Coordinates of C-alpha atoms in Angstrom, one line a residue:
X1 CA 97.9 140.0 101.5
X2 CA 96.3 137.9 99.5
X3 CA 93.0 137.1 98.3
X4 CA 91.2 134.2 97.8
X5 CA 87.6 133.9 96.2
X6 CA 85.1 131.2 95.1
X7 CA 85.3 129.5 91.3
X8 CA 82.9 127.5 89.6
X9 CA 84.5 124.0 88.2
X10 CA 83.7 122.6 85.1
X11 CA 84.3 118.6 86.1
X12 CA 84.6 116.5 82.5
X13 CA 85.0 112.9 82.3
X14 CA 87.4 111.2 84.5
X15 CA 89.7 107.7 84.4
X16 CA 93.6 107.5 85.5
X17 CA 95.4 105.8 88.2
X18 CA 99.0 106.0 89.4
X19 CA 100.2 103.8 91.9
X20 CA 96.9 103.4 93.6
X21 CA 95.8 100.7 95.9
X22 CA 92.8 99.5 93.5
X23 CA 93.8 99.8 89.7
X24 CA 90.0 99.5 87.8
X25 CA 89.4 97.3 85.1
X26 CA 88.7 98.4 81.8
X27 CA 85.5 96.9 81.8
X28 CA 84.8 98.6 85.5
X29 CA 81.2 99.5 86.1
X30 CA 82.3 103.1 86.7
X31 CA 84.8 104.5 84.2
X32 CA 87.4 107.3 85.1
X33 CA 86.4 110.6 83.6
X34 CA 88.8 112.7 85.0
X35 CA 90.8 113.8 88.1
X36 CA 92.1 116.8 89.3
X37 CA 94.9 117.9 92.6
X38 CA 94.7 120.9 94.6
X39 CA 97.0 122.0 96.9
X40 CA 94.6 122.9 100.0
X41 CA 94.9 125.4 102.6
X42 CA 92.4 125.2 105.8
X43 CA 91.7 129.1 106.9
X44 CA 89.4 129.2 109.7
X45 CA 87.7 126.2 108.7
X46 CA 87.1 126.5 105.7
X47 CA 89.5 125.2 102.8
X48 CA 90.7 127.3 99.5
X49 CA 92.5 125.2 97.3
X50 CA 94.8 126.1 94.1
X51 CA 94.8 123.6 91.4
X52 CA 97.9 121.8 90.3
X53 CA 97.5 118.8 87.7
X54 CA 94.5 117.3 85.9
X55 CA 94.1 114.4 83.5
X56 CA 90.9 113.9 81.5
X57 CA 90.4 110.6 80.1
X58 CA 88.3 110.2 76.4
X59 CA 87.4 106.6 75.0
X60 CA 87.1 107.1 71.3
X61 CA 86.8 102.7 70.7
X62 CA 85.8 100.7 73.0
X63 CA 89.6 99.0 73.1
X64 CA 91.2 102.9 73.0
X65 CA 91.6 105.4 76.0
X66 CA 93.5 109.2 75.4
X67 CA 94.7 110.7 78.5
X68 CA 95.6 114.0 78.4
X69 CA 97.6 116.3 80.9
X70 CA 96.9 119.6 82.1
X71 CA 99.1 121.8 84.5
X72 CA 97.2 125.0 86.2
X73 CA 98.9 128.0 84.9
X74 CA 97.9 131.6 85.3
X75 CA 94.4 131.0 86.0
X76 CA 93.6 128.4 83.2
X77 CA 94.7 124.9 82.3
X78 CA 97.7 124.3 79.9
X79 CA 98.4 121.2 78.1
X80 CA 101.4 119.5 78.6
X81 CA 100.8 115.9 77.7
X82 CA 98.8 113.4 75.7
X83 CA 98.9 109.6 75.7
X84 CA 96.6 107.4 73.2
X85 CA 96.6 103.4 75.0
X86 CA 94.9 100.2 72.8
X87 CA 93.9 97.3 75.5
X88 CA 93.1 93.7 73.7
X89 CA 90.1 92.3 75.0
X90 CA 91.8 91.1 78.3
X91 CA 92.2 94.6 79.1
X92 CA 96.4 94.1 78.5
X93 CA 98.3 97.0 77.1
X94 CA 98.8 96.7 73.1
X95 CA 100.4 100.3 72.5
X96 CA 101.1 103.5 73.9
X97 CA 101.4 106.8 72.1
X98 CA 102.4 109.8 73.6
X99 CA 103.0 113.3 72.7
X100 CA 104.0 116.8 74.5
X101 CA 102.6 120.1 73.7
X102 CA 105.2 122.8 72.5
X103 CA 103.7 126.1 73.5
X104 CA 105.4 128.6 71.3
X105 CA 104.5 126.4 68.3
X106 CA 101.0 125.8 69.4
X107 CA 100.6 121.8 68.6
X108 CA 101.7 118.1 70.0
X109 CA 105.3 117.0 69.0
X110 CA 105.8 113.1 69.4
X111 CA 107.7 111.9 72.6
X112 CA 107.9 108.0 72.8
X113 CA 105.9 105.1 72.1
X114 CA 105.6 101.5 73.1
X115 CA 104.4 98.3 71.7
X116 CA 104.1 95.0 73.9
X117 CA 103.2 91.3 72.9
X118 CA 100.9 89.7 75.8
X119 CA 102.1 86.0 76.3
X120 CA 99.2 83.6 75.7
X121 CA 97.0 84.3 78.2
X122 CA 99.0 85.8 81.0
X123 CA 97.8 89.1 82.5
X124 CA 101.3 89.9 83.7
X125 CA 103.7 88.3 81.3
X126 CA 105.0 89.5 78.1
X127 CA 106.7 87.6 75.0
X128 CA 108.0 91.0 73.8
X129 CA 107.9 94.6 74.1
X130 CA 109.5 97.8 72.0
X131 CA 110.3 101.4 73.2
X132 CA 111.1 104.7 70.5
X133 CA 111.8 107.8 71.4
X134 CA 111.2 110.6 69.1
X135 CA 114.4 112.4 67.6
X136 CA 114.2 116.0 66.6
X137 CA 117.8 115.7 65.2
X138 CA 116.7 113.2 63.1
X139 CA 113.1 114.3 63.1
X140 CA 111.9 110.5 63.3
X141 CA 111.6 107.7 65.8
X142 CA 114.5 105.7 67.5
X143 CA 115.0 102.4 69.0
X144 CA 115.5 102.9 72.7
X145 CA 114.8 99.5 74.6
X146 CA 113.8 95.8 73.4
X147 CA 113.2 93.2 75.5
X148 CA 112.3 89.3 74.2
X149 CA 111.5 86.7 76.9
X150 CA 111.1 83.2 76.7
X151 CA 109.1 80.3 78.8
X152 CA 109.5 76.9 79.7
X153 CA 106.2 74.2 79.1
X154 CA 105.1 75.1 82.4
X155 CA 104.6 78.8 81.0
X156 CA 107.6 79.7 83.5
X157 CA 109.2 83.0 81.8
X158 CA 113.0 81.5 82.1
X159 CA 115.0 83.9 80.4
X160 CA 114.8 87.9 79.5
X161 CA 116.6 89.7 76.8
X162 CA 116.9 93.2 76.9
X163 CA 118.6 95.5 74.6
X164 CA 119.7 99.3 75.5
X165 CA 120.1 101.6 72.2
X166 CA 122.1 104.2 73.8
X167 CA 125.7 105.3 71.9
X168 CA 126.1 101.8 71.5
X169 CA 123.4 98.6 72.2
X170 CA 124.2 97.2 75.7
X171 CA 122.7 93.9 76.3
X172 CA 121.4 92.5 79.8
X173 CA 120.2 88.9 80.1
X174 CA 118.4 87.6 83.2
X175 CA 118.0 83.8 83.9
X176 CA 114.8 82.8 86.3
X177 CA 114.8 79.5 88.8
X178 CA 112.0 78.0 90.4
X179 CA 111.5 76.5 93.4
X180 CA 110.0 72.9 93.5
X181 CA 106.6 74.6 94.2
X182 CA 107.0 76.6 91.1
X183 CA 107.9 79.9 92.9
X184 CA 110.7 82.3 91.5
X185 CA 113.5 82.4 93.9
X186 CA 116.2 83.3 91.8
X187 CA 117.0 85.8 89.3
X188 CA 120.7 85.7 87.8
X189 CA 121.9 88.7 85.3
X190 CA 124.6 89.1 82.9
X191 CA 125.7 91.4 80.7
X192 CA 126.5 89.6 77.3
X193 CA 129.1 90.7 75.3
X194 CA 129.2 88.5 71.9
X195 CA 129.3 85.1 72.7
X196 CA 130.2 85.8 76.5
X197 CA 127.7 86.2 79.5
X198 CA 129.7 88.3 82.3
X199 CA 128.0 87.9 85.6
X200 CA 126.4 91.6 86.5
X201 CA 124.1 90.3 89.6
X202 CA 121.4 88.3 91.3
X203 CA 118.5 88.1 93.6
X204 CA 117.4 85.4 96.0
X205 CA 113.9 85.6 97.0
X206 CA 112.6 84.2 99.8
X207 CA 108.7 82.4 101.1
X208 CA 106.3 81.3 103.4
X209 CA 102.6 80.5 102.8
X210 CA 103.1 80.9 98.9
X211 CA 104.1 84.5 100.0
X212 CA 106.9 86.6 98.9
X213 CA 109.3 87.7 102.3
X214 CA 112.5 88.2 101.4
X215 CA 114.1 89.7 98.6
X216 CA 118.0 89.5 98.2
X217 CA 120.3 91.6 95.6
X218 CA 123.5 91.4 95.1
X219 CA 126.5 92.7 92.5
X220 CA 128.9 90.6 90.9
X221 CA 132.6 91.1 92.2
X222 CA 134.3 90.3 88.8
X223 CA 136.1 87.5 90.2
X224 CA 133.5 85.1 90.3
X225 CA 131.7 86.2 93.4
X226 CA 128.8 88.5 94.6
X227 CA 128.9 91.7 97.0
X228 CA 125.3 92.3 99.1
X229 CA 123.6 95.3 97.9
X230 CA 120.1 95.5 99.3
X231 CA 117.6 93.5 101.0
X232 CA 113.6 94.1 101.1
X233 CA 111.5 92.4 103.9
X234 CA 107.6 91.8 103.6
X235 CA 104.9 91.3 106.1
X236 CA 101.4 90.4 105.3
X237 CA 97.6 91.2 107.0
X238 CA 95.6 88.0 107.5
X239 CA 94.5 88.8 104.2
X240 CA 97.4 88.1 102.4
X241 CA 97.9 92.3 101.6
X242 CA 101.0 93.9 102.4
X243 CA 101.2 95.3 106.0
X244 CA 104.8 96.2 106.0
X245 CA 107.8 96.5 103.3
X246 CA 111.1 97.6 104.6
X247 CA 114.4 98.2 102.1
X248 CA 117.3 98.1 103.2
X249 CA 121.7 98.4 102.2
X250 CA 124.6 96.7 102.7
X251 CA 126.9 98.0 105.2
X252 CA 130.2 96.6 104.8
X253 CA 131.8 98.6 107.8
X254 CA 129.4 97.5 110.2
X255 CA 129.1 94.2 108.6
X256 CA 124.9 94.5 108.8
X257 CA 122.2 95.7 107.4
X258 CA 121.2 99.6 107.4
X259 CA 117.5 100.6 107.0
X260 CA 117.0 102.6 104.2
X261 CA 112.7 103.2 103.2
X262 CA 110.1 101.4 105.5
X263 CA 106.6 101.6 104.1
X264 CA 103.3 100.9 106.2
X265 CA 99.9 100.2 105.1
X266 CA 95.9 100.6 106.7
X267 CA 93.2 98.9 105.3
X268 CA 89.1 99.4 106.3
X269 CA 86.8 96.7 107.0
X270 CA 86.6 95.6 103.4
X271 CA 90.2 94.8 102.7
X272 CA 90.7 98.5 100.9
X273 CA 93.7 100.2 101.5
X274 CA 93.2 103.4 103.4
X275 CA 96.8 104.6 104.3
X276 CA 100.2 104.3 103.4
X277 CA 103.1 105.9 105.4
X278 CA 106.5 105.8 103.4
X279 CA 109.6 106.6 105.6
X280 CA 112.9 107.3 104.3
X281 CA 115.9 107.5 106.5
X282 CA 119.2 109.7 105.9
X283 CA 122.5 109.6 107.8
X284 CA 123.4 113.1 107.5
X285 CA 120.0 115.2 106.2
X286 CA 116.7 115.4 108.0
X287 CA 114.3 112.2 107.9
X288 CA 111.5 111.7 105.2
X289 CA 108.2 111.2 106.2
X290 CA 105.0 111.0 104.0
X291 CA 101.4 109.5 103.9
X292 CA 98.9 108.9 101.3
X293 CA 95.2 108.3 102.7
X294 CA 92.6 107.3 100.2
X295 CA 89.0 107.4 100.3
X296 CA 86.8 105.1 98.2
X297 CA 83.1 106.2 96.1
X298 CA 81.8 102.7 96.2
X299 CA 83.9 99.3 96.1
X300 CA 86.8 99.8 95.1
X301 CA 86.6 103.1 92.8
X302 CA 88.4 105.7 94.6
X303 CA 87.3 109.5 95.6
X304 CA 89.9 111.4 96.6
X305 CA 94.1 110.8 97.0
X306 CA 95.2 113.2 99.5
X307 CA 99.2 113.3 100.0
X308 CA 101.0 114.5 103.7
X309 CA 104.1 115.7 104.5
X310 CA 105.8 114.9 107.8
X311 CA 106.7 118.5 109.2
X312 CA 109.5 117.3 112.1
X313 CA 109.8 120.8 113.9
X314 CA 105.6 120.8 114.7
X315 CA 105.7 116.5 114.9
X316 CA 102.4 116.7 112.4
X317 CA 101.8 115.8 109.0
X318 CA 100.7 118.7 107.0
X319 CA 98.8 118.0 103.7
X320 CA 100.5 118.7 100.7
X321 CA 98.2 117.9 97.9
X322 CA 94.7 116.2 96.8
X323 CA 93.4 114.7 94.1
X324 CA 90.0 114.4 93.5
X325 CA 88.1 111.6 90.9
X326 CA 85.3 111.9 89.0
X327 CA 83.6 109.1 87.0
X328 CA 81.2 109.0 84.2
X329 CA 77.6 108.8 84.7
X330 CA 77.8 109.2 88.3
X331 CA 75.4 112.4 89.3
X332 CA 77.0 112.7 93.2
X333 CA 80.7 113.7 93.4
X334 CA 83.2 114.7 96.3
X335 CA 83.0 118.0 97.9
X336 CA 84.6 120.3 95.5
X337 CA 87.5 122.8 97.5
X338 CA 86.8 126.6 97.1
X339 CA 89.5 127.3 94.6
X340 CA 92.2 129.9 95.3
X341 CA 91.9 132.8 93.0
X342 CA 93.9 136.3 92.6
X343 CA 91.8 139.5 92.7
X344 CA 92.2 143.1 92.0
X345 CA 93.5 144.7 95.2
X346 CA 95.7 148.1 95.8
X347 CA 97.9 148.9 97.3
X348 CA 99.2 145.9 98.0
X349 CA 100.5 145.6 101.4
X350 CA 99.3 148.6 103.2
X351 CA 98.6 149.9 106.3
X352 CA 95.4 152.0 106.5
X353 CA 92.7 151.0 103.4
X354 CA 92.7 148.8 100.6
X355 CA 90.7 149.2 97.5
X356 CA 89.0 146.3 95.6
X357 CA 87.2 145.8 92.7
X358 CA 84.4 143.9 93.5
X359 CA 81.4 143.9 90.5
X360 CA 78.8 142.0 93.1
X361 CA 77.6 142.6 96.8
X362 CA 79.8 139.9 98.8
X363 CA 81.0 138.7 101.9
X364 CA 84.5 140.3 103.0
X365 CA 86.3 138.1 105.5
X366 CA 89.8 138.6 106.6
X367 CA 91.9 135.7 108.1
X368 CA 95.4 135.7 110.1
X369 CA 97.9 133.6 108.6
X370 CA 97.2 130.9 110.8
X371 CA 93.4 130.8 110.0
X372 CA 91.9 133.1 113.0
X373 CA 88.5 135.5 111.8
X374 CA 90.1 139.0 112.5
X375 CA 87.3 140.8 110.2
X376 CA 83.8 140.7 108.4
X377 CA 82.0 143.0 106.0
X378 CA 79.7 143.1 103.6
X379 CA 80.9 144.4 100.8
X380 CA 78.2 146.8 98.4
X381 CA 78.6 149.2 95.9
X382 CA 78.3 152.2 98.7
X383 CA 81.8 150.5 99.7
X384 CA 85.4 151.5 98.0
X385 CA 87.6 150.4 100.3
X386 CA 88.5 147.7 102.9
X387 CA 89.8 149.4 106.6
X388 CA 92.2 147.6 108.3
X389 CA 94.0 150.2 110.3
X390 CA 92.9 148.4 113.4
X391 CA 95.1 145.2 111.7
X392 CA 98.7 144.6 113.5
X393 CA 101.5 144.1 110.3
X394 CA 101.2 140.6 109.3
X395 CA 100.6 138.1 106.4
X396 CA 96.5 137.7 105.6
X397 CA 94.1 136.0 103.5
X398 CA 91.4 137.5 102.3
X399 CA 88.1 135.6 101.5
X400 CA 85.4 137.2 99.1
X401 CA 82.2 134.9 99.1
X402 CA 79.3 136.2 96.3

């Protein structure tokens, strides 16, 4: 049996996305304070939630944002990371710090870091970019990645370098084409050894409308010729945003093409994306299934993330998880879950009375596991005990309101 009662939140400030339909710009009206995912149970209409991840967002300069990382862990937050971004005044990424929390020593230990070199004044392109990662052995930082690009007059990036530091440096090299309308529709990769490029790859991309609808990759062969890998389709709303992307493989026995991942996307009346079903597809294991709907504050500043999980044997999606943002200076916020929380209870199960140790008056209410009202009480201090001898054996939740 357990039982679940109602906590008080704390919200601080809030800004983080990952992978959302609407990234925010640094100079956003509403700046991310801080977000935090439950995973959320329904029980007779009313939903508990137990909190799983939160990241608050500080901005000590006006070009610096620290993110840090909390997991919930026996009833309290624990850190487990901290990053420290510099934007230029275009908002592009300058450097990235980032640290993890070591528990039994009490304190951050550095995990990696990144520097990147904005090209001119491209929001997407880079003239370089440097990756360490952190060495206790050698209890400084190492070289892992390196990658230098280079452009053409028309600002065309026409050639990436990128260097490994594993054992050994392994160096990869891809060549870009263009189209005579200036689209990329061909990527070429090599894996240089000295003086010599060997072939490792390619993909051919494909248009219509100025839109991206095919994407072709295949490997190298090692006797001058390429072997199909994978293939990715596109499909677009009347407002040039993805409606549907489907992936899929080479199969060379069938001599076709075998769906692997097909994703799906909803938008509302203003162009904001509201759903997003992902399907993966397995020969031998079950089917994947999952959907992300988002809700929105105002524009395009999201509310809540909540994530489903495609449950094949009832042919419903059951929510997983859901993650709530909270902006600063904004006095109205999303309806904040009733939080799971353990109490004193004994014995624990039982069969005749149960004891709790309640230091208020309060609402008892007992809920099957499926969510059914099977008792209510109000709970005083001329009470000692919960009866639930009329109770057939089973699994329930118990719900203490004060």
């Amino acid at each position: 049996m357990t039982v679940q009662a109602r906590e008080s939140i704390n919200y601080y400030q809030l800004h983080f996305t990952s992978d959302n339909p609407h990234i925010q710009s640094r100079e956003a009206d509403l700046i991310l304070d801080s977000t935090i995912t439950f995973h959320e149970q329904d029980l007779g209409g009313v939903i508990f939630a137990t909190p799983l991840w939160r990241t608050d967002h500080k901005y000590p300069l006006f070009d610096v944002e620290q993110i840090f990382e909390s997991v919930y862990d026996n009833q309290s937050w624990m850190p487990q990371y901290q990053t420290r971004i510099r934007r230029d005044e275009q908002g592009r990424l300058l450097t990235l710090f980032s640290e993890i929390y070591d528990p039994s020593l009490q304190t951050w230990i550095p995990e990696s870091r990144l520097a990147a070199f904005p090209h001119g004044n491209s929001d997407i392109y880079l003239d370089s970019m440097y990756v360490d990662g952190w060495s206790e052995e050698t209890y400084g930082w190492q070289r892992l990645l390196t990658v230098r690009n280079k452009f053409n007059q028309q600002d065309q990036m026409i050639e990436s370098i990128s260097m490994l530091h594993l054992h050994e440096v392994i160096t990869l090299k891809d060549l870009y084409s263009y189209n005579s309308i200036g689209h990329n529709d061909l990527i070429e990769s090599f894996l240089v050894d000295g003086e010599e490029d060997i072939p490792a790859g390619r993909q051919i991309m494909g248009y219509f409308n100025g839109l991206l609808i095919t994407r072709t990759t295949s490997s190298a062969d090692g006797q001058g010729g390429f072997v199909l890998e994978s293939r990715e389709t596109f499909f677009y709303t009347p407002f040039s945003q993805p409606d549907t992307i489907r992936n899929f493989t080479w199969d060379p026995e069938n001599n076709g093409w075998k769906i692997q991942q097909m994703e799906q996307f909803t938008y509302d009346d203003e162009e904001r994306q509201i759903e997003r079903q992902t399907d993966i597809y397995h020969e031998e294991l079950q089917d994947e299934r999952y959907l992300l709907q988002y809700t929105y504050k105002e524009e395009d500043y999201l509310e809540t993330e909540a994530l489903f999980i495609y449950d094949y044997e009832s042919d419903i999606f059951i929510q997983d998880n859901k993650k709530y943002y909270y902006y600063q200076g904004v006095v109205s916020v999303p309806t904040i879950p009733l939080v799971e929380q353990k109490l004193k209870l004994w014995p624990n199960p039982s069969r005749d009375f149960i004891q709790m140790e309640l230091e208020t008056p309060a609402l008892i209410q007992v809920f099957s596991n499926t969510g059914q009202l099977v008792k209510s009480q109000n709970w005083t201090s001329d009470h000692d005990r919960l009866n639930i001898v009329a109770l057939p054996s089973g699994l329930y939740h118990v719900k203490v309101s004060t």
